[in-house]
Amino acid sequence: MRIDEILAKKRTLSFEVFPPKKGAEERDKILSVIDALKAFSPDFISVTYGAGGSNSKNTVEIADYIQNTAKCNALAHITGGPSTPEQVRSVADALRERGIENVLCLRGDRPVGYEAEYCRYFAHASDLAQFLAPYRFTLGAACYPEGHTECESLYADLVNMKKKEEAGAKFFITQLFYDNSYYYRLVGEARRIGITAPIIPGIMPLVNPKNIRRIKEMCGSAIPLEFRNMIEIYASRPAVMEEIGYNYAVYQIIDLIAKGAPGIHLYVMNNVKTAQAICSRIGRVLHELF
Ligand code: FAD
């Protein structure tokens, strides 16, 4: 089913996984992760696409499994940055042949030691969305509550977000964040400049203090002081840290739902424990409000 149609009817719960990089063993593990995620009745499961474009076949294969074996709606990511039009056509054809209706259009992260070749054909996610228009997928795109790390201002980033909607994006999924006020600001400003598509918040529980720096470097996401204090005090107590991280994510989710978020996208990244920890804590919320 098309994600925009689901969003028109109900609040969505979704998970994000990444495809295997190599080997049948890794592949089988991911398929069993998908089977386990299905137990939480997600409205869709998204599968990432390598920034280098190298594992596009794996993205198609995993999306196929989600859609046709697990019988859940698949959202296949495609990154235009590293791709040629022929490569995108081949992935789009393969997705269509497998009955996959939803695609998340992305540019992809610039590889370290940026080469001029990157983004040669699809400079931005909006170029990819335009290119994919004839395929009639339901297109989604990424957005950034704290602004994209490369963008000079939040306003410039919002204008670019609008270009993605104009190019065909019917919904957005946000970058992970730990301070909900950035999400509310993004939604308010987006509506003010005329963006109408649903904006699904992306949540990634932070349970490992070692990830703080990585999150800051990769996504620019700020960690609120109270949360940071708790993390630092209990950094050497992994079991306590897990409780703190999951409960903080639950707090974020309930606040987001109470203020009208159209769904929750959990970055579970192939870790069923993350889905289990969150969904078991908010079982009744999921039952009554999704
Ligand atoms: P763009 O929309 O092209 O934006 C990149 C920068 O260009 C921004 O600063 C933006 O303001 C600016 N910009 C955008 N459009 C225009 C325009 N038309 N004119 C001028 N400037 C413009 N990465 C992967 O490699 N694989 C994945 O599967 C993946 N999945 C993701 C899923 C989500 C939900 C999110 C939030 C991110 C994901 N990423 C993934 C990371 C993403 O690729 C990076 O954040 C990347 O740096 C930007 O991608 P984008 O699609 O937002 O790019």
mmCIF file with all atom_site columns, N, CA, C and O in Angstrom, residues 25 33 49 75 90 95 97 113 162 259 267 288-289:
data_model
loop_
_atom_site.group_PDB
_atom_site.id
_atom_site.type_symbol
_atom_site.label_atom_id
_atom_site.label_alt_id
_atom_site.label_comp_id
_atom_site.label_asym_id
_atom_site.label_entity_id
_atom_site.label_seq_id
_atom_site.pdbx_PDB_ins_code
_atom_site.Cartn_x
_atom_site.Cartn_y
_atom_site.Cartn_z
_atom_site.occupancy
_atom_site.B_iso_or_equiv
_atom_site.pdbx_formal_charge
_atom_site.auth_seq_id
_atom_site.auth_comp_id
_atom_site.auth_asym_id
_atom_site.auth_atom_id
_atom_site.pdbx_PDB_model_num
ATOM 1  N N  . GLU A 1 25  ? 25.224 -15.333 5.323   1.00 0.00 ? 25  GLU A N  1
ATOM 2  C CA . GLU A 1 25  ? 24.915 -15.404 6.757   1.00 0.00 ? 25  GLU A CA 1
ATOM 3  C C  . GLU A 1 25  ? 24.299 -14.082 7.239   1.00 0.00 ? 25  GLU A C  1
ATOM 4  O O  . GLU A 1 25  ? 23.289 -14.056 7.940   1.00 0.00 ? 25  GLU A O  1
ATOM 5  N N  . VAL A 1 33  ? 15.556 -10.680 11.210  1.00 0.00 ? 33  VAL A N  1
ATOM 6  C CA . VAL A 1 33  ? 15.231 -9.411  11.882  1.00 0.00 ? 33  VAL A CA 1
ATOM 7  C C  . VAL A 1 33  ? 13.892 -8.893  11.343  1.00 0.00 ? 33  VAL A C  1
ATOM 8  O O  . VAL A 1 33  ? 13.010 -8.475  12.108  1.00 0.00 ? 33  VAL A O  1
ATOM 9  N N  . TYR A 1 49  ? 20.069 2.442   1.495   1.00 0.00 ? 49  TYR A N  1
ATOM 10 C CA . TYR A 1 49  ? 20.786 2.263   0.227   1.00 0.00 ? 49  TYR A CA 1
ATOM 11 C C  . TYR A 1 49  ? 22.180 2.813   0.457   1.00 0.00 ? 49  TYR A C  1
ATOM 12 O O  . TYR A 1 49  ? 22.322 3.916   1.003   1.00 0.00 ? 49  TYR A O  1
ATOM 13 N N  . LEU A 1 75  ? 9.544  0.404   2.080   1.00 0.00 ? 75  LEU A N  1
ATOM 14 C CA . LEU A 1 75  ? 9.976  1.714   1.589   1.00 0.00 ? 75  LEU A CA 1
ATOM 15 C C  . LEU A 1 75  ? 11.448 1.557   1.218   1.00 0.00 ? 75  LEU A C  1
ATOM 16 O O  . LEU A 1 75  ? 12.299 1.405   2.103   1.00 0.00 ? 75  LEU A O  1
ATOM 17 N N  . SER A 1 90  ? 17.620 1.004   -13.485 1.00 0.00 ? 90  SER A N  1
ATOM 18 C CA . SER A 1 90  ? 17.648 -0.438  -13.247 1.00 0.00 ? 90  SER A CA 1
ATOM 19 C C  . SER A 1 90  ? 17.078 -0.778  -11.861 1.00 0.00 ? 90  SER A C  1
ATOM 20 O O  . SER A 1 90  ? 16.299 -1.734  -11.713 1.00 0.00 ? 90  SER A O  1
ATOM 21 N N  . LEU A 1 95  ? 12.409 -2.592  -8.600  1.00 0.00 ? 95  LEU A N  1
ATOM 22 C CA . LEU A 1 95  ? 11.430 -2.368  -7.525  1.00 0.00 ? 95  LEU A CA 1
ATOM 23 C C  . LEU A 1 95  ? 10.009 -2.498  -8.060  1.00 0.00 ? 95  LEU A C  1
ATOM 24 O O  . LEU A 1 95  ? 9.147  -3.130  -7.455  1.00 0.00 ? 95  LEU A O  1
ATOM 25 N N  . GLU A 1 97  ? 9.003  -4.191  -10.675 1.00 0.00 ? 97  GLU A N  1
ATOM 26 C CA . GLU A 1 97  ? 8.705  -5.601  -11.000 1.00 0.00 ? 97  GLU A CA 1
ATOM 27 C C  . GLU A 1 97  ? 8.309  -6.382  -9.761  1.00 0.00 ? 97  GLU A C  1
ATOM 28 O O  . GLU A 1 97  ? 7.568  -7.358  -9.838  1.00 0.00 ? 97  GLU A O  1
ATOM 29 N N  . GLY A 1 113 ? 36.757 12.258  1.277   1.00 0.00 ? 113 GLY A N  1
ATOM 30 C CA . GLY A 1 113 ? 37.639 12.467  0.133   1.00 0.00 ? 113 GLY A CA 1
ATOM 31 C C  . GLY A 1 113 ? 36.771 12.674  -1.102  1.00 0.00 ? 113 GLY A C  1
ATOM 32 O O  . GLY A 1 113 ? 36.910 11.977  -2.094  1.00 0.00 ? 113 GLY A O  1
ATOM 33 N N  . LYS A 1 162 ? 11.101 22.327  0.469   1.00 0.00 ? 162 LYS A N  1
ATOM 34 C CA . LYS A 1 162 ? 9.918  22.623  -0.360  1.00 0.00 ? 162 LYS A CA 1
ATOM 35 C C  . LYS A 1 162 ? 10.143 22.159  -1.805  1.00 0.00 ? 162 LYS A C  1
ATOM 36 O O  . LYS A 1 162 ? 9.234  21.650  -2.463  1.00 0.00 ? 162 LYS A O  1
ATOM 37 N N  . LYS A 1 259 ? 1.463  15.933  20.585  1.00 0.00 ? 259 LYS A N  1
ATOM 38 C CA . LYS A 1 259 ? 1.436  17.206  19.849  1.00 0.00 ? 259 LYS A CA 1
ATOM 39 C C  . LYS A 1 259 ? 1.142  16.992  18.373  1.00 0.00 ? 259 LYS A C  1
ATOM 40 O O  . LYS A 1 259 ? 1.378  17.867  17.550  1.00 0.00 ? 259 LYS A O  1
ATOM 41 N N  . TYR A 1 267 ? 14.583 4.259   14.042  1.00 0.00 ? 267 TYR A N  1
ATOM 42 C CA . TYR A 1 267 ? 15.843 3.807   13.431  1.00 0.00 ? 267 TYR A CA 1
ATOM 43 C C  . TYR A 1 267 ? 16.327 2.604   14.237  1.00 0.00 ? 267 TYR A C  1
ATOM 44 O O  . TYR A 1 267 ? 17.121 2.758   15.162  1.00 0.00 ? 267 TYR A O  1
ATOM 45 N N  . GLU A 1 288 ? -3.958 2.275   21.008  1.00 0.00 ? 288 GLU A N  1
ATOM 46 C CA . GLU A 1 288 ? -5.065 3.249   20.999  1.00 0.00 ? 288 GLU A CA 1
ATOM 47 C C  . GLU A 1 288 ? -4.846 4.441   20.080  1.00 0.00 ? 288 GLU A C  1
ATOM 48 O O  . GLU A 1 288 ? -5.805 5.029   19.595  1.00 0.00 ? 288 GLU A O  1
ATOM 49 N N  . LEU A 1 289 ? -3.591 4.807   19.843  1.00 0.00 ? 289 LEU A N  1
ATOM 50 C CA . LEU A 1 289 ? -3.360 6.069   19.126  1.00 0.00 ? 289 LEU A CA 1
ATOM 51 C C  . LEU A 1 289 ? -2.730 5.900   17.744  1.00 0.00 ? 289 LEU A C  1
ATOM 52 O O  . LEU A 1 289 ? -2.486 6.884   17.056  1.00 0.00 ? 289 LEU A O  1
#
